[in-house]
Short mmCIF file of C-alpha atoms and ligand atoms in Angstrom, two decimals:
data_model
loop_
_atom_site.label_atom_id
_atom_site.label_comp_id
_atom_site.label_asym_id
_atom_site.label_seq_id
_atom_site.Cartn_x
_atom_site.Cartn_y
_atom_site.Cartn_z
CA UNK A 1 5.51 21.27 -15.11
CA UNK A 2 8.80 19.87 -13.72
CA UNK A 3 9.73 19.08 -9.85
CA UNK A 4 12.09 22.62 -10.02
CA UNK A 5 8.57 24.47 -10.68
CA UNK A 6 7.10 23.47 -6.99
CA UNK A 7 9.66 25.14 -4.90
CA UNK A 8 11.51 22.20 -4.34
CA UNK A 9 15.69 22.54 -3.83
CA UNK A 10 18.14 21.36 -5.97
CA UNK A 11 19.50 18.18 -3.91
CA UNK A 12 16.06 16.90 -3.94
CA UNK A 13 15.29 17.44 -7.79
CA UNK A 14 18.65 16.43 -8.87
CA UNK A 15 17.91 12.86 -6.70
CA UNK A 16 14.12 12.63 -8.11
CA UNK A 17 16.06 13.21 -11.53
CA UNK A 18 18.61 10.46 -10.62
CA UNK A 19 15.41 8.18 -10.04
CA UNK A 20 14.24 8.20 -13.32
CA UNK A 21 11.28 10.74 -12.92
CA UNK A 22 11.13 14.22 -14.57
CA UNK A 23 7.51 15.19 -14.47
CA UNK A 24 5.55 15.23 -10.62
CA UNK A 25 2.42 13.69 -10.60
CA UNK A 26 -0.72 15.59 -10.12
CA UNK A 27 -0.67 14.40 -5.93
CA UNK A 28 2.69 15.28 -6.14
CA UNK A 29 1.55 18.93 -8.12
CA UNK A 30 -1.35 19.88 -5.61
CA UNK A 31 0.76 19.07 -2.27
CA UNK A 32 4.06 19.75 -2.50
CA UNK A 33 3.78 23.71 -2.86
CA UNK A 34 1.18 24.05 0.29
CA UNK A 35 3.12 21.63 2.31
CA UNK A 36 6.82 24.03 1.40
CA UNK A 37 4.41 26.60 3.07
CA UNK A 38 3.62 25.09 5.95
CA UNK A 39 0.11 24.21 5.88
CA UNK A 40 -2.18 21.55 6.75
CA UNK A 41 -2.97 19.34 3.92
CA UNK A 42 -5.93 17.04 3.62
CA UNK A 43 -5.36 14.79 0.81
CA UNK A 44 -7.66 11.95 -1.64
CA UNK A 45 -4.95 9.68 -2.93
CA UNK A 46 -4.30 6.23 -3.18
CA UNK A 47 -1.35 4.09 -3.61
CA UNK A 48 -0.22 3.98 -6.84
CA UNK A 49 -0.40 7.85 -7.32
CA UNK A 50 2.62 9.04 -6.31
CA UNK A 51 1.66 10.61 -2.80
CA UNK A 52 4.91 9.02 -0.80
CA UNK A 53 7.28 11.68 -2.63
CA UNK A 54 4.18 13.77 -2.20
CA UNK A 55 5.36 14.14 1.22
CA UNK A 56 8.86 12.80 1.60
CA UNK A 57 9.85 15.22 -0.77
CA UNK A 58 8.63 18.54 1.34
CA UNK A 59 9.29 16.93 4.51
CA UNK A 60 13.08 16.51 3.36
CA UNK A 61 12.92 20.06 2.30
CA UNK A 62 11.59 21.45 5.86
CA UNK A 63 13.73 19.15 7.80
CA UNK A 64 17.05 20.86 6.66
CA UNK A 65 19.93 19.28 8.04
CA UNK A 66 20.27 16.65 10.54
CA UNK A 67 19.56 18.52 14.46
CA UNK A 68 19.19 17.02 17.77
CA UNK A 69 18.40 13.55 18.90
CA UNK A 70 14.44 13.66 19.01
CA UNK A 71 12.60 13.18 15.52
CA UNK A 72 11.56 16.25 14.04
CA UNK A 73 8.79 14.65 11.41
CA UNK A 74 6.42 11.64 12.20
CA UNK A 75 5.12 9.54 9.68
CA UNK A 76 2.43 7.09 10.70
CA UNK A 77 1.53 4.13 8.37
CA UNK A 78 -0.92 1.78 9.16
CA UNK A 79 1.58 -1.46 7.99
CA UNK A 80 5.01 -2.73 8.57
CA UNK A 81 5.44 -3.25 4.57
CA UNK A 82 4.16 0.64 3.67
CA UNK A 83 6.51 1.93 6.62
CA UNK A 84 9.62 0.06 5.49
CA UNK A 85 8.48 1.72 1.64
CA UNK A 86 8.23 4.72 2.97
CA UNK A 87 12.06 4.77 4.35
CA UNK A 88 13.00 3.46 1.28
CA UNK A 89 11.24 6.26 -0.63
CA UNK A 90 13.11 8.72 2.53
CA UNK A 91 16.89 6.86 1.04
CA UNK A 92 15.77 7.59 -2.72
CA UNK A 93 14.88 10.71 -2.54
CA UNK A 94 17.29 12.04 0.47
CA UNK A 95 20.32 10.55 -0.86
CA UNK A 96 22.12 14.20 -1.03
CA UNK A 97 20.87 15.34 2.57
CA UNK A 98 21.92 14.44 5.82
CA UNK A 99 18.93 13.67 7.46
CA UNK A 100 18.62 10.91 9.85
CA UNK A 101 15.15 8.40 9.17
CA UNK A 102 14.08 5.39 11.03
CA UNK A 103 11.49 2.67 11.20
CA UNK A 104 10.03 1.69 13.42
CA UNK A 105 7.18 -1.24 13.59
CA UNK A 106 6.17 -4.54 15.33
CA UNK A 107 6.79 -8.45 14.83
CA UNK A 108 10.86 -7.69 14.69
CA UNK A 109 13.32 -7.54 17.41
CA UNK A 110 12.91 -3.95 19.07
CA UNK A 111 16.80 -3.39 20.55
CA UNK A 112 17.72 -2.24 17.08
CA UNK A 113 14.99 0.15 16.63
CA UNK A 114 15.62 1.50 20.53
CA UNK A 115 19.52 1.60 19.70
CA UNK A 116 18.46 4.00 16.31
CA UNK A 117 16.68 6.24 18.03
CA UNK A 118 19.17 6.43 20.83
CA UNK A 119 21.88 7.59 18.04
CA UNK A 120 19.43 10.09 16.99
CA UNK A 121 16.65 10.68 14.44
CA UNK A 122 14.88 13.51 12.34
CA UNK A 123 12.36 11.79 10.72
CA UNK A 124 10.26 9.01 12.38
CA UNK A 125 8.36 6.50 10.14
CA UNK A 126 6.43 4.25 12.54
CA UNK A 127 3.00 1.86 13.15
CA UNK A 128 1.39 3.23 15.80
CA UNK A 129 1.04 0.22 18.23
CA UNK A 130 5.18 -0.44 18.75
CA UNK A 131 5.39 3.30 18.34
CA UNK A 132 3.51 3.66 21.85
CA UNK A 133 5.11 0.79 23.51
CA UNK A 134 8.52 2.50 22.70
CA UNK A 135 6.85 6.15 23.52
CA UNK A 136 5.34 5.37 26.71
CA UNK A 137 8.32 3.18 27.91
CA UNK A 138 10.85 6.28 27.33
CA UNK A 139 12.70 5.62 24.30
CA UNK A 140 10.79 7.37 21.66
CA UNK A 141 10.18 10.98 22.85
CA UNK A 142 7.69 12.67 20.20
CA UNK A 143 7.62 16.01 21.91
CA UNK A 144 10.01 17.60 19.14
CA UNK A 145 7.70 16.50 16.48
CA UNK A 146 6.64 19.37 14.15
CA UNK A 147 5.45 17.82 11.01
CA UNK A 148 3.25 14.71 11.72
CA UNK A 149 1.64 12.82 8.55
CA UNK A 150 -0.89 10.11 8.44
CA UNK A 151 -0.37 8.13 5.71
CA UNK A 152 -3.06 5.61 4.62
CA UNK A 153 -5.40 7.29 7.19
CA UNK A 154 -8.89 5.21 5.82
CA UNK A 155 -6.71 1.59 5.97
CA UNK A 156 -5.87 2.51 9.56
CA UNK A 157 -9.36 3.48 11.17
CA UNK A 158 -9.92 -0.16 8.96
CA UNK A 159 -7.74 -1.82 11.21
CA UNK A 160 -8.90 -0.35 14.41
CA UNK A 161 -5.92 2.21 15.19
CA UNK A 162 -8.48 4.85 15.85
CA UNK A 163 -7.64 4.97 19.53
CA UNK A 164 -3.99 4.50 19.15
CA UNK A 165 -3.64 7.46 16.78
CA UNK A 166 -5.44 9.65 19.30
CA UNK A 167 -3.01 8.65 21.80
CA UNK A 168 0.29 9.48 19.55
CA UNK A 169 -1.84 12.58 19.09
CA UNK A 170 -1.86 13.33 22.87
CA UNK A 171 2.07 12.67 22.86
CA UNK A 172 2.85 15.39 20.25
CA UNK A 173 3.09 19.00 20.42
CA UNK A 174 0.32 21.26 19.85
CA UNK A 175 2.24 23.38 17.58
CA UNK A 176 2.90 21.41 14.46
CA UNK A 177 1.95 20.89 10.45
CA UNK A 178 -0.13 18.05 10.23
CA UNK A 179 -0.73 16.19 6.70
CA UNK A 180 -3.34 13.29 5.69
CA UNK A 181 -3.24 11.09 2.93
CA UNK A 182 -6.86 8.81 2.40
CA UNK A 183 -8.09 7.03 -0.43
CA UNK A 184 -11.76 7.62 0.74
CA UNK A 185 -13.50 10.14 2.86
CA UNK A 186 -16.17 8.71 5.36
CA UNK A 187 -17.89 10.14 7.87
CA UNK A 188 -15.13 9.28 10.25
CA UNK A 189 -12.12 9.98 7.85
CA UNK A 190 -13.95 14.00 7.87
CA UNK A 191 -14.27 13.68 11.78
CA UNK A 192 -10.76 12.65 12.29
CA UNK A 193 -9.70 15.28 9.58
CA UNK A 194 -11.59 18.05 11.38
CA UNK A 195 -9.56 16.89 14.69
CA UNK A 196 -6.98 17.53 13.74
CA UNK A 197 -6.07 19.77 10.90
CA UNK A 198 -6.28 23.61 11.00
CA UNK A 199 -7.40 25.39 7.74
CA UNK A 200 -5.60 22.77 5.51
CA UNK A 201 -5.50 22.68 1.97
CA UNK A 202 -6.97 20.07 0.05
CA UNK A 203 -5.86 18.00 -2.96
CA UNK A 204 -7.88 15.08 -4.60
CA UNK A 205 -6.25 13.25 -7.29
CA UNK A 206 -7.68 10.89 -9.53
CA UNK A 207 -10.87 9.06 -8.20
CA UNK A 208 -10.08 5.15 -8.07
CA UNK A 209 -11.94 4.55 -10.93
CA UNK A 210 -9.12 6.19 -13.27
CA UNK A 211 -7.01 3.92 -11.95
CA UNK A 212 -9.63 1.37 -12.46
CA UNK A 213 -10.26 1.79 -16.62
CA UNK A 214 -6.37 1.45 -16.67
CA UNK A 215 -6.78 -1.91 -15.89
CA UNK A 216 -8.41 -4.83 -18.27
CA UNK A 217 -10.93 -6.92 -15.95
CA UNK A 218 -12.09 -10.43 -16.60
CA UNK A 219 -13.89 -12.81 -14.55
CA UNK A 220 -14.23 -16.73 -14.95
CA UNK A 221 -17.07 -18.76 -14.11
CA UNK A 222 -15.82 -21.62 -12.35
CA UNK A 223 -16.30 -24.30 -9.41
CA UNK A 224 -14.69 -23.68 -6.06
CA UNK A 225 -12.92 -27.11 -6.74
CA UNK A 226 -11.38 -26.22 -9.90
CA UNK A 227 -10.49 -22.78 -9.07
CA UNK A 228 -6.76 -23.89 -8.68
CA UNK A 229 -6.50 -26.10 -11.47
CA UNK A 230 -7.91 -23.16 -13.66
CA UNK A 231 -5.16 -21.04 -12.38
CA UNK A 232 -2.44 -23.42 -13.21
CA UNK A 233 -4.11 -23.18 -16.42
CA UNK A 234 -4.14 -19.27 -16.33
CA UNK A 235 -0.30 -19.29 -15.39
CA UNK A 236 0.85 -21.67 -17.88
CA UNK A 237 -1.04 -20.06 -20.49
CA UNK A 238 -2.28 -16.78 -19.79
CA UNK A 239 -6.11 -15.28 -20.06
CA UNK A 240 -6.18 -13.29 -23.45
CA UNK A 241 -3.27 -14.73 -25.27
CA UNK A 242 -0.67 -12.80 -23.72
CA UNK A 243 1.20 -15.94 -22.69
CA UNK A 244 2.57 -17.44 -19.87
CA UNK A 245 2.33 -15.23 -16.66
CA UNK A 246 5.60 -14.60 -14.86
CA UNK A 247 4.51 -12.30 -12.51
CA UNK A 248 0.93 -12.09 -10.46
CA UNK A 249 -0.02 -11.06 -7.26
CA UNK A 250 -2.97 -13.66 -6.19
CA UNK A 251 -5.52 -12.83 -3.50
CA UNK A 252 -7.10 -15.30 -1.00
CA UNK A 253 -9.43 -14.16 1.60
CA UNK A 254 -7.83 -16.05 4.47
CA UNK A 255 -4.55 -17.00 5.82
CA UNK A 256 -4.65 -20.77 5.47
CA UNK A 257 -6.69 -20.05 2.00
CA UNK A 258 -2.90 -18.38 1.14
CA UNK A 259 -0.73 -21.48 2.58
CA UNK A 260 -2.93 -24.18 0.73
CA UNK A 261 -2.71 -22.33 -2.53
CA UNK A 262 1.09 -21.40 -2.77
CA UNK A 263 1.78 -24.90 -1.59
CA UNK A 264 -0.90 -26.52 -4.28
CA UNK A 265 0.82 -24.19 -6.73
CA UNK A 266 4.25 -25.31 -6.08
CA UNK A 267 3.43 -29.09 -6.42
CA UNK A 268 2.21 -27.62 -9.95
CA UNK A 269 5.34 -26.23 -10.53
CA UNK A 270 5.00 -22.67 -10.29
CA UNK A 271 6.94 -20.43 -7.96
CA UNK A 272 5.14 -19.43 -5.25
CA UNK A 273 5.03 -17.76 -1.32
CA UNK A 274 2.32 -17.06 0.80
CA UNK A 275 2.56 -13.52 2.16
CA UNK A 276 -0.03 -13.03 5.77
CA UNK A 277 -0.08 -12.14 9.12
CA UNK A 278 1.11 -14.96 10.90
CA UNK A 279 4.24 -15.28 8.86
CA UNK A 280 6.75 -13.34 10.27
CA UNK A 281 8.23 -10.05 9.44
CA UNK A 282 11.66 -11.94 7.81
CA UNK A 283 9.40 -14.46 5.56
CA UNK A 284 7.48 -11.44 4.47
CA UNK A 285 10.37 -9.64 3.43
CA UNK A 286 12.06 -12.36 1.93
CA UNK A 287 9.20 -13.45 0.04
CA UNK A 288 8.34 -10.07 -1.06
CA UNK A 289 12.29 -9.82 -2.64
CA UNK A 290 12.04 -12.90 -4.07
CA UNK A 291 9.04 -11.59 -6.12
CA UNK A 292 9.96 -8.59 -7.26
CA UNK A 293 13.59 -10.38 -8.28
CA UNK A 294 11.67 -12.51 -10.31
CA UNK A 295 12.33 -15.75 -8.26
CA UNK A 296 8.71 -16.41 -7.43
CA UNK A 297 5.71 -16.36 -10.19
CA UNK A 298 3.18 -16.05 -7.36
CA UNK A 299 2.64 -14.47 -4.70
CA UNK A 300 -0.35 -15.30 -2.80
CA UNK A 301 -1.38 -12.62 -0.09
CA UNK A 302 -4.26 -11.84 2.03
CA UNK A 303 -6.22 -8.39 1.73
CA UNK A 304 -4.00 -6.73 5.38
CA UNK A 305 -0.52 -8.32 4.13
CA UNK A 306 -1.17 -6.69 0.61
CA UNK A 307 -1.93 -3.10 1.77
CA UNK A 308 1.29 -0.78 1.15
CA UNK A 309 2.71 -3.53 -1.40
CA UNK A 310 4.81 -1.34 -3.43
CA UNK A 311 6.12 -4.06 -6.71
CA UNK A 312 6.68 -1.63 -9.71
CA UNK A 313 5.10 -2.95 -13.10
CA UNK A 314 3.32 -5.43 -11.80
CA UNK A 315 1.53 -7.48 -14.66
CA UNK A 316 -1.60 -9.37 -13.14
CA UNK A 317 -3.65 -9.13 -10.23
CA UNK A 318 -5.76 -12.47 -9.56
CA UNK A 319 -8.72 -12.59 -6.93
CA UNK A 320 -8.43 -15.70 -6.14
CA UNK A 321 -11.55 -15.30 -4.52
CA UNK A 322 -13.95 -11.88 -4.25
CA UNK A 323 -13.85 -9.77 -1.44
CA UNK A 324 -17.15 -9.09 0.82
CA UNK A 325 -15.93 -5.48 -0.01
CA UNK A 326 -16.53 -4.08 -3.10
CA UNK A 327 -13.74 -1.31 -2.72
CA UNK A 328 -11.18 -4.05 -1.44
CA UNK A 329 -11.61 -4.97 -4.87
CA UNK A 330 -10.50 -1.67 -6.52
CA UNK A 331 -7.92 -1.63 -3.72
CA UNK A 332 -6.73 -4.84 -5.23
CA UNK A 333 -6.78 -4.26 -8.79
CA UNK A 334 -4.96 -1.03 -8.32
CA UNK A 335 -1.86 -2.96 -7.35
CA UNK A 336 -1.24 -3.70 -10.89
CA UNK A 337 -1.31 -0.32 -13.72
CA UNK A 338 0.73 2.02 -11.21
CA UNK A 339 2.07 5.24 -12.08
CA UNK A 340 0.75 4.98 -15.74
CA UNK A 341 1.30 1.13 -16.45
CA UNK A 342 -1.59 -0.76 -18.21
CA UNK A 343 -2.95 -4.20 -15.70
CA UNK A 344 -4.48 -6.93 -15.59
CA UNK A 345 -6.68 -8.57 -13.26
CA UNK A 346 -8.80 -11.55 -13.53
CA UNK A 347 -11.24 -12.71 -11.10
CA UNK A 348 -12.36 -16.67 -10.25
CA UNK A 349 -16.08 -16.18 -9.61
CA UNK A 350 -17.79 -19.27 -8.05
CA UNK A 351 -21.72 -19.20 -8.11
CA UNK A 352 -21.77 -18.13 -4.52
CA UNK A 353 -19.70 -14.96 -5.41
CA UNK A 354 -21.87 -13.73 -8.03
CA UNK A 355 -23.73 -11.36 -5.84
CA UNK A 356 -20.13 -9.96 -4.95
CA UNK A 357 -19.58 -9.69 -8.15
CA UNK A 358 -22.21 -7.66 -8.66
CA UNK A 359 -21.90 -5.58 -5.65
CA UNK A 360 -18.31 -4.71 -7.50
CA UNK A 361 -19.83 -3.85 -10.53
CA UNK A 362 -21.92 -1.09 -8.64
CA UNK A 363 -19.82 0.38 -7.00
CA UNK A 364 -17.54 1.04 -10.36
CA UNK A 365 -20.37 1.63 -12.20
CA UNK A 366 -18.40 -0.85 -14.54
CA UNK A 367 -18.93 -4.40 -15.64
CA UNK A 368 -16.33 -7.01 -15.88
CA UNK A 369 -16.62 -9.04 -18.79
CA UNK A 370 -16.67 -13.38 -18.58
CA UNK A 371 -14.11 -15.00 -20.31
CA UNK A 372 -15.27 -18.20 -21.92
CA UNK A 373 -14.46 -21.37 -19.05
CA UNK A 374 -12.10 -23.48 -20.47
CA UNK A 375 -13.68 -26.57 -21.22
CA UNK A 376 -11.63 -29.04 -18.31
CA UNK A 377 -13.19 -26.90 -15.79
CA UNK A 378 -16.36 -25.79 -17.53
CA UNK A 379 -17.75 -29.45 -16.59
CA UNK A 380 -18.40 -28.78 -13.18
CA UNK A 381 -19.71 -25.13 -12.63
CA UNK A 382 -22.97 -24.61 -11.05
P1 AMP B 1 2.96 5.70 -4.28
O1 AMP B 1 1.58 6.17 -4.66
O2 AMP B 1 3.69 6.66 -3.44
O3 AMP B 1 2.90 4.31 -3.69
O4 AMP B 1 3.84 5.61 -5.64
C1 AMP B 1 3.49 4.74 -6.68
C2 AMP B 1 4.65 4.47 -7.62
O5 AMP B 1 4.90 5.59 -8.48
C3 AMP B 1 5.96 4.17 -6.92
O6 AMP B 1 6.54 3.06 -7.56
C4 AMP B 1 6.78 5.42 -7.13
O7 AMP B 1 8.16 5.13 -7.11
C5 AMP B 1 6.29 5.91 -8.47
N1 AMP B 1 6.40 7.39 -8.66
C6 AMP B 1 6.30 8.32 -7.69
N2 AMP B 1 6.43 9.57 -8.21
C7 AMP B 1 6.59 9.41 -9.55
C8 AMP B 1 6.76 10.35 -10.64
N3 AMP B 1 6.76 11.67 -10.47
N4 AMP B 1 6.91 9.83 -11.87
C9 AMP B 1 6.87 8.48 -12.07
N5 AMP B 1 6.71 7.56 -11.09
C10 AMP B 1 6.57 8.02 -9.83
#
């Protein structure tokens, strides 16, 4: 199976070509031909699969050429980072088309997103709250909108954007192909579905736990107080004699958790930068550059600031600490062995995490083996 076998035009197979990529993944296999059609599409996929191209691709394809001033598409994400990835994915893979594709999203100046869509746009890639501030102020008018996808559509009820999806909804045309991307389907992932698709076809790709035995797990036993000094450890040295890490993605569960550790791990000499919500959309960037250039060895993030993180090959996950939620931990872990890549991702349990760490387990139906403590910090568990 190639991308010429799902309908898709030359421009936009000769620029997935140009990227590197000759064979679609199976996302990319089960939506692309439906969406060319017109239909609906309800689709299980997670990051990591593919399912951007999944629908930039078709989108690009139905869009045509560039026509009129009011976007044509509308592509709600439920973070600034996945949005801006998104109309990066849009420049990759549209490079030979003339289409028109802007951003928009909160926590940056909005004049330069109001200018944009004042020159004209066909597709829209937007978070919904500065989306309806520039809607119901006059300077984003959705009523041309004909394809409308919901990317990421379980992370978004997550973060409470239920009601401000409804009200893009209400802003939109009735007549229109509507697409949604989730990585799980709850109760009110089917009831939002049912809302608003018509007779759309479904895709499910890989369940997480594919992703899941891609990646070699480990957990440590080790006190709270010497979870950073086994890290330096970890970095300097690696976990299963694979060397020094120069690359990993480190999760805290809070904000000031994130600061404390990227400045502890500094002082020890590694590279670090603390990605969250209070640091503001240029740190984020910057620091998110900086990593994938190779500048920083750590990144430390919280669980929101992670979601949509899009660094190719990315070595080692750490969980700094668990999660309270046992699929935030899958979410985690599948930030490292993307799109066929082999991960790693260790875990630093303290005793008061262990029933988290069992919670995980369940919920994998996998266990994650201990590595022996090293000795320095073996000492003090309990
Ligand atoms: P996504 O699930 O959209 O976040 O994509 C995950 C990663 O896979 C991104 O780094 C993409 O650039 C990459 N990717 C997307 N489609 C393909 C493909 N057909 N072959 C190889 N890699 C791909």
């Amino acid at each position: 199976m190639n991308f010429n076998d799902l309908g898709l035009e030359p421009e936009l197979v000769s620029a997935v070509a140009a990227h590197g990529y000759t064979t679609p993944t199976p996302i990319q296999a089960g939506a692309i031909p439906p969406v060319l059609a017109g239909r609906d599409l309800l689709a299980g996929a997670q990051t990591g699969t593919g399912k951007t191209a999944a629908f930039v691709l078709p989108l690009l394809q139905l869009l045509g050429a560039a026509e009129g001033r009011a976007p044509r598409a509308l592509v709600l994400a439920p973070t600034r980072e996945l949005a801006a990835q998104i109309l990066e994915s849009v420049r990759v893979y549209g490079v030979n088309k003339r289409l028109r594709a802007r951003v928009i999203f909160g926590g940056v100046g909005e004049q330069p997103q109001i200018d944009g869509l004042k020159t004209g746009c066909d597709l829209l890639i937007a978070t919904p709250g500065r989306l309806l501030d520039l809607a119901e102020r006059g300077f984003a008018n959705l009523s041309e909108v004909r394809h409308f996808v919901l990317d990421e559509a379980d992370r978004m009820l997550d973060m409470g954007f239920i009601h401000d999806i409804k009200r893009v909804i209400r802003r939109l045309p009735g007549k229109r192909q509507n697409l949604m991307f989730s990585a799980t389907y709850t109760p009110d992932i089917r009831t939002l579905a049912a809302r608003i698709l018509v007779n759309p076809a479904q895709v499910e790709v890989t369940p997480p736990n594919s992703t899941v035995e891609r990646v070699t797990q480990l957990a440590y036993r080790v006190a709270k107080d010497d979870k950073r000094h086994l890290l330096v450890h970890l970095f300097e040295n690696g976990a299963n004699g694979e060397g020094p890490w120069y690359q990993a993605l480190v999760f805290t569960r809070t904000k000031h958790g994130a600061n404390r550790l990227s400045q502890q791990l500094e002082r020890a000499g590694i590279r670090s930068a603390a990605i969250h919500g209070n640091k503001s959309q240029a740190a984020r960037t910057r620091a998110l550059a900086d990593f994938k250039a190779g500048k920083l060895a750590a990144l430390v993030a919280t669980e929101v600031a992670s979601r949509g993180l899009d660094i190719r090959e990315l070595p080692q996950v750490v969980n700094y600490e668990l999660p309270n939620v046992p699929e935030d931990y899958v979410h985690r872990i599948g930030r490292t062995a993307r799109a066929g890549n082999d991960g790693h991702a260790v875990s630093l349990v303290s005793a008061d995490e262990a029933p988290l760490l069992r919670d995980i387990e369940k919920t994998m139906r996998q266990s994650v083996p201990f590595a022996p403590t090293p000795d320095f910090a073996r000492r003090r568990f309990g």
